[in-house]
JSON list of C-alpha atoms in Angstrom, two decimals:
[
{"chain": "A", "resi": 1, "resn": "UNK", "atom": "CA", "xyz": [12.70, -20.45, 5.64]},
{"chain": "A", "resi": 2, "resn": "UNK", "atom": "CA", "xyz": [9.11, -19.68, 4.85]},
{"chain": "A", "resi": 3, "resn": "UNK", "atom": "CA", "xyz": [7.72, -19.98, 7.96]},
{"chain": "A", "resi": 4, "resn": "UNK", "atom": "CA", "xyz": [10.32, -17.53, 8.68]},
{"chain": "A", "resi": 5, "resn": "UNK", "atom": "CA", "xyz": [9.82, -15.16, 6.25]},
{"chain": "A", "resi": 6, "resn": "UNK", "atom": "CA", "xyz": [5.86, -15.59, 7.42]},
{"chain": "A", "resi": 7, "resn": "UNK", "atom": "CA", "xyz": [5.96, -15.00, 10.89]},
{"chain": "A", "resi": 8, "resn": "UNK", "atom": "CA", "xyz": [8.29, -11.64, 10.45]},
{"chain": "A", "resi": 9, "resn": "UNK", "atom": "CA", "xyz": [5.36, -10.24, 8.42]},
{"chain": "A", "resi": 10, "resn": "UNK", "atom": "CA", "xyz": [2.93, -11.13, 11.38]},
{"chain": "A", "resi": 11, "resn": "UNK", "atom": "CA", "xyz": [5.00, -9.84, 13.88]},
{"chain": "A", "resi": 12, "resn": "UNK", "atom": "CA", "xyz": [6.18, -6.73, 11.91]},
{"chain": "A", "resi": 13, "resn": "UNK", "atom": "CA", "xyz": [10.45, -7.48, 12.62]},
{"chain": "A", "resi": 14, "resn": "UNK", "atom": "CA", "xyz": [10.55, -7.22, 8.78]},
{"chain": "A", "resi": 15, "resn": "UNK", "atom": "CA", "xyz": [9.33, -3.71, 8.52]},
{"chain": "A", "resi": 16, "resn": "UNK", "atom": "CA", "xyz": [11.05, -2.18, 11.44]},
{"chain": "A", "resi": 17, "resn": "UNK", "atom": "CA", "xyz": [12.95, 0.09, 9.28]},
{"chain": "A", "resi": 18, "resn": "UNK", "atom": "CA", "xyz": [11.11, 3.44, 7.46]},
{"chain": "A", "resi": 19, "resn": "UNK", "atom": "CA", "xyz": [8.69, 2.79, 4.27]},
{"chain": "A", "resi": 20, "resn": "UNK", "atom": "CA", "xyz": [9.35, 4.86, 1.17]},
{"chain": "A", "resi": 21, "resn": "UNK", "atom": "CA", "xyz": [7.49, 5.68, -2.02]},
{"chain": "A", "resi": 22, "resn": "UNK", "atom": "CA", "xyz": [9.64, 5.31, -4.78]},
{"chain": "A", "resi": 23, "resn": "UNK", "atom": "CA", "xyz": [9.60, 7.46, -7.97]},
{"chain": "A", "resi": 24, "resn": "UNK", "atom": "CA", "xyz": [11.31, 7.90, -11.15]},
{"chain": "A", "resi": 25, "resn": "UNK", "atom": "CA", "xyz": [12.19, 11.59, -12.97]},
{"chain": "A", "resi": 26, "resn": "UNK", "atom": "CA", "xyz": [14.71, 11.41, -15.80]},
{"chain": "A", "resi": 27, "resn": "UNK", "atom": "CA", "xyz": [16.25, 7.96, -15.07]},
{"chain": "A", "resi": 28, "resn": "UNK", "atom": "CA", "xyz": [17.17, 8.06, -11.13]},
{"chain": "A", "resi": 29, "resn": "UNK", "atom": "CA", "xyz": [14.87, 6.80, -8.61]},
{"chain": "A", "resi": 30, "resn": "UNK", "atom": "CA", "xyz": [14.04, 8.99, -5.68]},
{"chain": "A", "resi": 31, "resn": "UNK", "atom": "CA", "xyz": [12.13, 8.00, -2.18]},
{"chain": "A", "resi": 32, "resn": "UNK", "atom": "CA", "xyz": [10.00, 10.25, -0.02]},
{"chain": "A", "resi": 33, "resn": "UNK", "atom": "CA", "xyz": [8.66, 9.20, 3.61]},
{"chain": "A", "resi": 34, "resn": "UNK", "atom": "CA", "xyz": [5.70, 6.73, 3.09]},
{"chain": "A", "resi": 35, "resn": "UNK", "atom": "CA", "xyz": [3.53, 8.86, 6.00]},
{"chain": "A", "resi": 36, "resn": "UNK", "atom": "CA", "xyz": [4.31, 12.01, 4.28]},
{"chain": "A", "resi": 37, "resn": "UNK", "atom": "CA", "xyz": [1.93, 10.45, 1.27]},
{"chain": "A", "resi": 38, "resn": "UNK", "atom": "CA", "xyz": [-1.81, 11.19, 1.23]},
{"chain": "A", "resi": 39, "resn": "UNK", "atom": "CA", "xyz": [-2.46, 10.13, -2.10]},
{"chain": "A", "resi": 40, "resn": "UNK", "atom": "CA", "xyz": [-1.18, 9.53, -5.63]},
{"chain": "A", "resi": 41, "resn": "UNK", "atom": "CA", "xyz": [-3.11, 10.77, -8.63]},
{"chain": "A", "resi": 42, "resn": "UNK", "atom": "CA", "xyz": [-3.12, 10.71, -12.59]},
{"chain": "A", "resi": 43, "resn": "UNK", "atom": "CA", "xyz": [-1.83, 14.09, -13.78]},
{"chain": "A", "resi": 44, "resn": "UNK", "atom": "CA", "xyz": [-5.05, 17.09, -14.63]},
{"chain": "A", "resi": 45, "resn": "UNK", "atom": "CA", "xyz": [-4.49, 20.42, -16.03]},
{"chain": "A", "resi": 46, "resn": "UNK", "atom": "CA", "xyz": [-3.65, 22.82, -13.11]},
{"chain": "A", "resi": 47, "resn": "UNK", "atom": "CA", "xyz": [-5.48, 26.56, -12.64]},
{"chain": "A", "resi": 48, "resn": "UNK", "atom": "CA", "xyz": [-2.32, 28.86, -13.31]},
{"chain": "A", "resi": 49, "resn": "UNK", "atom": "CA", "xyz": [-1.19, 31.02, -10.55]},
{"chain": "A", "resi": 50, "resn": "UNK", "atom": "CA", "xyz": [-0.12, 34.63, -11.81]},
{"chain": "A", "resi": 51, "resn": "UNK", "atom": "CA", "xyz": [3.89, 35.66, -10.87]},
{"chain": "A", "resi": 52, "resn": "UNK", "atom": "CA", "xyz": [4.02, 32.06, -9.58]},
{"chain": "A", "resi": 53, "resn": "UNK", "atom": "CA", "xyz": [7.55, 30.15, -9.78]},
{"chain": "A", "resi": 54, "resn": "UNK", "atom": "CA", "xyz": [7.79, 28.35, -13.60]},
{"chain": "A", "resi": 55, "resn": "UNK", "atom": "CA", "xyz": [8.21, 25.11, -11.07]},
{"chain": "A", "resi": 56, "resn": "UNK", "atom": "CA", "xyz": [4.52, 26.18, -9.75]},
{"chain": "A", "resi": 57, "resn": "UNK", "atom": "CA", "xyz": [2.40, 24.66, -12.19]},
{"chain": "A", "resi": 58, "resn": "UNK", "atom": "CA", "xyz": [-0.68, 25.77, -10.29]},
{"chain": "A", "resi": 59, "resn": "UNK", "atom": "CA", "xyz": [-3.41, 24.49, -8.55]},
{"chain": "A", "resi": 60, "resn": "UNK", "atom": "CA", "xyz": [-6.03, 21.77, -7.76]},
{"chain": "A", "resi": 61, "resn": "UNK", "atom": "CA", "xyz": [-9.19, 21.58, -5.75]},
{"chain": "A", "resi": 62, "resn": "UNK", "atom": "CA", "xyz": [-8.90, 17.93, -4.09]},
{"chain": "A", "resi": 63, "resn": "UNK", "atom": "CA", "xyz": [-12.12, 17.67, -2.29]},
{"chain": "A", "resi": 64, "resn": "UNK", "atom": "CA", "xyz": [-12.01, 21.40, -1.15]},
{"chain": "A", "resi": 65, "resn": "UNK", "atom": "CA", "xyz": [-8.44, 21.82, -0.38]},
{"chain": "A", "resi": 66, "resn": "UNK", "atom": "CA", "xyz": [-6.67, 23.87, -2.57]},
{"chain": "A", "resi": 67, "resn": "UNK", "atom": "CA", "xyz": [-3.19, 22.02, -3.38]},
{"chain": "A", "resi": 68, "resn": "UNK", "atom": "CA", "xyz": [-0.58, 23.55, -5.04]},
{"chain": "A", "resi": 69, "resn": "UNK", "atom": "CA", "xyz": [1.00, 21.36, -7.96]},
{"chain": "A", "resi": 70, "resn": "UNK", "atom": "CA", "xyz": [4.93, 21.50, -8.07]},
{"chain": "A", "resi": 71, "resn": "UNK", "atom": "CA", "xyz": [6.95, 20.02, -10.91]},
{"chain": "A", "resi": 72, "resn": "UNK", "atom": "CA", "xyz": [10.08, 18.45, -9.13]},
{"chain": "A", "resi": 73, "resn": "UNK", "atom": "CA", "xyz": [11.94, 18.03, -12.51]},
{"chain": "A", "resi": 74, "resn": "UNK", "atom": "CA", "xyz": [11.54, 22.07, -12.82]},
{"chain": "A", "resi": 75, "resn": "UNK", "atom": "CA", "xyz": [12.51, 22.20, -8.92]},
{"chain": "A", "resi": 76, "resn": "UNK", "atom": "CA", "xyz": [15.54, 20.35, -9.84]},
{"chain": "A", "resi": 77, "resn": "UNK", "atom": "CA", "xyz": [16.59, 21.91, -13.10]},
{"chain": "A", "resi": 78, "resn": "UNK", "atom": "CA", "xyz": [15.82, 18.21, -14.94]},
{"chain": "A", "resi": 79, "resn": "UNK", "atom": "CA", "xyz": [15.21, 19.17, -18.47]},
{"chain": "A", "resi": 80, "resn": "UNK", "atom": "CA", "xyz": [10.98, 18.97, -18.94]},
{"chain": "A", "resi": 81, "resn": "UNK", "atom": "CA", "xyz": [9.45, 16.02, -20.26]},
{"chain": "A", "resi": 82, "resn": "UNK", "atom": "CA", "xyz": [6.21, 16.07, -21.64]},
{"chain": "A", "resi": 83, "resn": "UNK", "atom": "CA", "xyz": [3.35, 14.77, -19.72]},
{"chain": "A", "resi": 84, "resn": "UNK", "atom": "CA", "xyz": [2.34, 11.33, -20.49]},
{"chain": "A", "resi": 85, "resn": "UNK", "atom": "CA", "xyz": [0.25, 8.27, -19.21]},
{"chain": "A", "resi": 86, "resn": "UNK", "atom": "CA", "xyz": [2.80, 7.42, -16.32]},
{"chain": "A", "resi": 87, "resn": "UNK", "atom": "CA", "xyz": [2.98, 11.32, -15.52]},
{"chain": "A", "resi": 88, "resn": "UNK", "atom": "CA", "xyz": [1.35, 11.15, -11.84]},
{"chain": "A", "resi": 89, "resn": "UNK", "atom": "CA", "xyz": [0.94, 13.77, -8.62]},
{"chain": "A", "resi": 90, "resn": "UNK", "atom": "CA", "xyz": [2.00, 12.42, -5.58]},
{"chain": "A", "resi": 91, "resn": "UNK", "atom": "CA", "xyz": [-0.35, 14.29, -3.06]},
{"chain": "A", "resi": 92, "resn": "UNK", "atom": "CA", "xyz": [2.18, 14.77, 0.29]},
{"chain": "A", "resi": 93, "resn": "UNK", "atom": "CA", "xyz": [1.69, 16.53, 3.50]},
{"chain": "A", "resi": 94, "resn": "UNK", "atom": "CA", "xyz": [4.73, 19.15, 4.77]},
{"chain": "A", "resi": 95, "resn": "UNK", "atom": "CA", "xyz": [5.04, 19.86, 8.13]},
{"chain": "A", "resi": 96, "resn": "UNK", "atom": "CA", "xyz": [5.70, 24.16, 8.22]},
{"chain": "A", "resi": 97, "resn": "UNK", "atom": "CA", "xyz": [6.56, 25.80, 11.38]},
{"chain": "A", "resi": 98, "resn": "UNK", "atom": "CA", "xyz": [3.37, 24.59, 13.83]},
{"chain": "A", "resi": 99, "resn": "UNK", "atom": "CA", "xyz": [0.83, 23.07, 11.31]},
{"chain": "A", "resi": 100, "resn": "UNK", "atom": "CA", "xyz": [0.82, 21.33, 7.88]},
{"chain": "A", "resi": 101, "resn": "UNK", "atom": "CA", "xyz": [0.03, 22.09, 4.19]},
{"chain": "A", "resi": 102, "resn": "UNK", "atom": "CA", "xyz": [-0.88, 19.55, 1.37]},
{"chain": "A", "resi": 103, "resn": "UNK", "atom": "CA", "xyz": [0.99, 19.90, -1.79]},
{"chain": "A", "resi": 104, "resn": "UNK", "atom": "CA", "xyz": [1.26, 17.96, -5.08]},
{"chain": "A", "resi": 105, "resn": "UNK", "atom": "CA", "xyz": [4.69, 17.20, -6.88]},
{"chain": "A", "resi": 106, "resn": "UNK", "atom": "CA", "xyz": [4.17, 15.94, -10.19]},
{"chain": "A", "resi": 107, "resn": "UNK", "atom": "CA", "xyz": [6.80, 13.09, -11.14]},
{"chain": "A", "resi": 108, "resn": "UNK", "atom": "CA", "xyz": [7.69, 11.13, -14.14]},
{"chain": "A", "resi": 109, "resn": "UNK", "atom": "CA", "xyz": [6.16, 7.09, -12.56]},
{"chain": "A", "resi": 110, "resn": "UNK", "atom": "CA", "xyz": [5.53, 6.16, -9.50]},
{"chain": "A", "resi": 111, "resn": "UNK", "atom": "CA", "xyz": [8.43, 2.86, -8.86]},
{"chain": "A", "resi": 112, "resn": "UNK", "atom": "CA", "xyz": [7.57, 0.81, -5.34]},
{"chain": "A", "resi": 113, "resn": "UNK", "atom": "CA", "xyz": [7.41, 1.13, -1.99]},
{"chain": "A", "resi": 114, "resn": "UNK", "atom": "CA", "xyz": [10.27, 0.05, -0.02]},
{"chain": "A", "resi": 115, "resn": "UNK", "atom": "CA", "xyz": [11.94, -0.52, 3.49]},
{"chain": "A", "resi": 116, "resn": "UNK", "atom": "CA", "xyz": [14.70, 0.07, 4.68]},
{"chain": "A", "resi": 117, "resn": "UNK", "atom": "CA", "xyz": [16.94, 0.17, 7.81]},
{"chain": "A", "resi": 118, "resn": "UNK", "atom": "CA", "xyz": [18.54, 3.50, 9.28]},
{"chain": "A", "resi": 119, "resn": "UNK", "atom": "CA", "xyz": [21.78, 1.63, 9.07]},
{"chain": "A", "resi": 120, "resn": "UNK", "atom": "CA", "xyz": [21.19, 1.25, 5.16]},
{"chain": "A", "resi": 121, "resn": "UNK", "atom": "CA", "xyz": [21.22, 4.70, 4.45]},
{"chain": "A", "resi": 122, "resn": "UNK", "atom": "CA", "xyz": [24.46, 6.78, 3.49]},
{"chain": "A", "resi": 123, "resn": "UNK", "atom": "CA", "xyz": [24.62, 10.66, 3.51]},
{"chain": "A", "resi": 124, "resn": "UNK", "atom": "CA", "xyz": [24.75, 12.62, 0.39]},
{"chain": "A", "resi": 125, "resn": "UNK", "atom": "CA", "xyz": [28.24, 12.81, -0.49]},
{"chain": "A", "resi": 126, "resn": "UNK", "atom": "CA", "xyz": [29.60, 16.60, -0.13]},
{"chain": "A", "resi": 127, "resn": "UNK", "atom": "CA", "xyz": [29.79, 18.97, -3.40]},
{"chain": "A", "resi": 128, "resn": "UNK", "atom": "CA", "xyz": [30.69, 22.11, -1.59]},
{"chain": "A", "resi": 129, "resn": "UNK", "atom": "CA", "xyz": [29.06, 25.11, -0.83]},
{"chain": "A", "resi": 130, "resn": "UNK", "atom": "CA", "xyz": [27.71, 25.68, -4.58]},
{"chain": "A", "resi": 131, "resn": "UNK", "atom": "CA", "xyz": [25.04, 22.38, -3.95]},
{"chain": "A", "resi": 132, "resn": "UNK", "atom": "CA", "xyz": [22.78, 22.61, -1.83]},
{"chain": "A", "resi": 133, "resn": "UNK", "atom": "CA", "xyz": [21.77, 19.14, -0.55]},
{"chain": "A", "resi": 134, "resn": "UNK", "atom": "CA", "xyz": [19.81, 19.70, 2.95]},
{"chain": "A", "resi": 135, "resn": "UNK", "atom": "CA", "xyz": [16.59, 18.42, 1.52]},
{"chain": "A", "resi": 136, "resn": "UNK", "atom": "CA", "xyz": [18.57, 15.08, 0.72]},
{"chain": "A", "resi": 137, "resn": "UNK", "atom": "CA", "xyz": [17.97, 12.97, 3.32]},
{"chain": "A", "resi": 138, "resn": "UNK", "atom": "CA", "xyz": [20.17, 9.94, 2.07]},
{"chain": "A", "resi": 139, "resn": "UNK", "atom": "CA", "xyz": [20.82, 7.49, -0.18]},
{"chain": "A", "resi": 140, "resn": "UNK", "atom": "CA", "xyz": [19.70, 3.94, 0.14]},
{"chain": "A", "resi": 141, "resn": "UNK", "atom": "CA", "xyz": [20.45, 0.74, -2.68]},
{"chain": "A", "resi": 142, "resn": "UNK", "atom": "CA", "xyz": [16.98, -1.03, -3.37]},
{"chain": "A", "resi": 143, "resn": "UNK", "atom": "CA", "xyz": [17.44, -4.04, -5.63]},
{"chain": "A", "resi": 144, "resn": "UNK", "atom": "CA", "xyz": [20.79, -3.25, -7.05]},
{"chain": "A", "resi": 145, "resn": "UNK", "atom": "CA", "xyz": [19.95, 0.47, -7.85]},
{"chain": "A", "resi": 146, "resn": "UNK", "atom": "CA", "xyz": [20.92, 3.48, -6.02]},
{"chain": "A", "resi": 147, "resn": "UNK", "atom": "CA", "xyz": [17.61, 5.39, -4.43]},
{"chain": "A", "resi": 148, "resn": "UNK", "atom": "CA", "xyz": [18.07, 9.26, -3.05]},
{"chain": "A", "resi": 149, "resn": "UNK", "atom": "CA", "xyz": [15.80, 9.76, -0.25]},
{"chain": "A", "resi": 150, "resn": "UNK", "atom": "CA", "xyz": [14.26, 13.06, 0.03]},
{"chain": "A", "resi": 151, "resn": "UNK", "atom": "CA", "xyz": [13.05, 14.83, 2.87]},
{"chain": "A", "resi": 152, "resn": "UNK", "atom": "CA", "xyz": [9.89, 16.34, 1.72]},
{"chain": "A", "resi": 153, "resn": "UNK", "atom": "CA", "xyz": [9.48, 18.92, 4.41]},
{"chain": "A", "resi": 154, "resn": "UNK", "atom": "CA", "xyz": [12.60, 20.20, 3.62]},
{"chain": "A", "resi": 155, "resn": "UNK", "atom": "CA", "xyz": [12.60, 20.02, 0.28]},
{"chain": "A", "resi": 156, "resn": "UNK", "atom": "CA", "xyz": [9.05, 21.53, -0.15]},
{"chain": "A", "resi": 157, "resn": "UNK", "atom": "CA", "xyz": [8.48, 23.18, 3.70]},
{"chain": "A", "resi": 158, "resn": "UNK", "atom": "CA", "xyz": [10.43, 26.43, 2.68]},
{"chain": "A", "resi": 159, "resn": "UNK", "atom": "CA", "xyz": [8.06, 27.04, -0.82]},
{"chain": "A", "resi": 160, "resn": "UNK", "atom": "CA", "xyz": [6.87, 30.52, -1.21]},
{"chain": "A", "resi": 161, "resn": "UNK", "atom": "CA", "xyz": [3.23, 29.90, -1.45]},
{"chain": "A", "resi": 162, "resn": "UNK", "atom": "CA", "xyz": [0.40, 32.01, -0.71]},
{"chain": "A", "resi": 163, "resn": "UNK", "atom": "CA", "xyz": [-2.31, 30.28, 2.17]},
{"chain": "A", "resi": 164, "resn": "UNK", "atom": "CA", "xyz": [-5.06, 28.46, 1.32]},
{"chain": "A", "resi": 165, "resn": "UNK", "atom": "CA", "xyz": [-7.11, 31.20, 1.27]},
{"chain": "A", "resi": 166, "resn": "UNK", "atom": "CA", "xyz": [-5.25, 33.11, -0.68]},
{"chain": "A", "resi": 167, "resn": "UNK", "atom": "CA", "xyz": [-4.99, 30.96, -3.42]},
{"chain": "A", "resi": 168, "resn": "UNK", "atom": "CA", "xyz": [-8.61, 30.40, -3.32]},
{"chain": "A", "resi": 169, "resn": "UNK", "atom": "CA", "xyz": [-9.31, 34.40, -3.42]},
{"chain": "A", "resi": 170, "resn": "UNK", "atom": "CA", "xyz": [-6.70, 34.31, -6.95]},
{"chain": "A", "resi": 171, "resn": "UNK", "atom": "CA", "xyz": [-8.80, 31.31, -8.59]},
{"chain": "A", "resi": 172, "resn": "UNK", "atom": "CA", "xyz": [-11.98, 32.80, -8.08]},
{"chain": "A", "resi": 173, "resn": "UNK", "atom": "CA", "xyz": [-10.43, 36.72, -9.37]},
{"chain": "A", "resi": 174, "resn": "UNK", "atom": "CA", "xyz": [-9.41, 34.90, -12.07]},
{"chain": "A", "resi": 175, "resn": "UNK", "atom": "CA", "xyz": [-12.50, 32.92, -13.05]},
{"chain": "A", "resi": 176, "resn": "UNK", "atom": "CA", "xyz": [-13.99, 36.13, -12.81]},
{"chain": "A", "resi": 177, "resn": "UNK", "atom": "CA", "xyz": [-11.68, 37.66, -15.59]},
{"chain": "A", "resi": 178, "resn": "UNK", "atom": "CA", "xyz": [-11.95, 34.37, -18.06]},
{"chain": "A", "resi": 179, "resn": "UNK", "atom": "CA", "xyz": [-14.39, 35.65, -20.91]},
{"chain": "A", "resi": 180, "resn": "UNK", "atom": "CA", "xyz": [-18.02, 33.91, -20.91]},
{"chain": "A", "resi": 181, "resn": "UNK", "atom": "CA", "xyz": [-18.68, 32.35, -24.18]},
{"chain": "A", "resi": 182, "resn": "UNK", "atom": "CA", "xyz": [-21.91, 33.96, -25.36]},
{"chain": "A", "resi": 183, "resn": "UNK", "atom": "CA", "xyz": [-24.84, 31.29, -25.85]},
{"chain": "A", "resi": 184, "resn": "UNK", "atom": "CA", "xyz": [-26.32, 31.28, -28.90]}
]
């Protein structure tokens, strides 16, 4: 049985299914496409964005790339929690339209990563017209527990964000308008 279980690693039959990050927000564990991750970080104060959505925490500059932070609790009406230790910002790419933008969500942990077959995942079950559930790709059971897959691109492709540049233009009008403590 082990050399079973060690030759499906090497030849990659174990993993033919999709790869998910898991993630916890209030209790439930949610998945996202493993290849839509660039990067997970440790929550950081965010630069406001004026008339922004209250889900829009702001921005970051990751290595010159200005990456707006969404809270997914706020995106999904999940009563706030206050930023701790486990508070992290899974760093995804969405495809939109023709090209791709980088955007952070900002979750409660960060759980596993999983895989799983296309034959192990069940559609969202239907709540009429009044829920909208297109960004809910499916839901999977990982270990006993019930996982809801999300597809990011839908989920976070249709965001009403300005462009890069932009964004960048906003920061730097309002670094301009923060008052300079004088030096003594």
């Amino acid at each position: 049985m082990e050399n079973q279980a060690k030759e499906e690693l090497m030849t990659g039959t174990e993993h033919e299914g999709q790869q998910f990050l898991s993630f916890i927000m209030a209790d439930e564990e949610y998945g996202v496409d493993i290849l839509s991750v660039q990067e997970i970080r440790g929550w950081e104060p965010t630069t406001a964005i004026p008339n922004a959505p209250d889900h829009v925490k702001g921005v970051i500059n990751l290595r010159g790339t200005i990456v707006p932070i969404i809270d997914l609790r706020q995106r999904f009406r999940i009563a706030s929690l206050e930023y701790g230790p486990t508070t992290v910002v899974i760093v995804v790419k969405v495809r939109v339209e023709s090209s791709q933008k980088v955007i952070g969500i900002v979750v409660d942990a960060v759980s596993d990563v999983f895989s799983t077959n296309h034959s192990n995942i069940r559609s969202a079950p239907d709540f009429g017209h009044e829920a909208d559930l297109r960004f809910i790709k499916g839901l999977t059971n990982v270990n006993n527990k019930m996982v809801i897959l999300l597809d990011i691109n839908l989920l976070l492709g249709t965001e009403v964000l300005p462009e890069a540049a932009r964004l960048s233009q906003m920061i730097e009008t309002l670094d301009k308008a923060q008052p300079t403590e004088a030096i003594a």
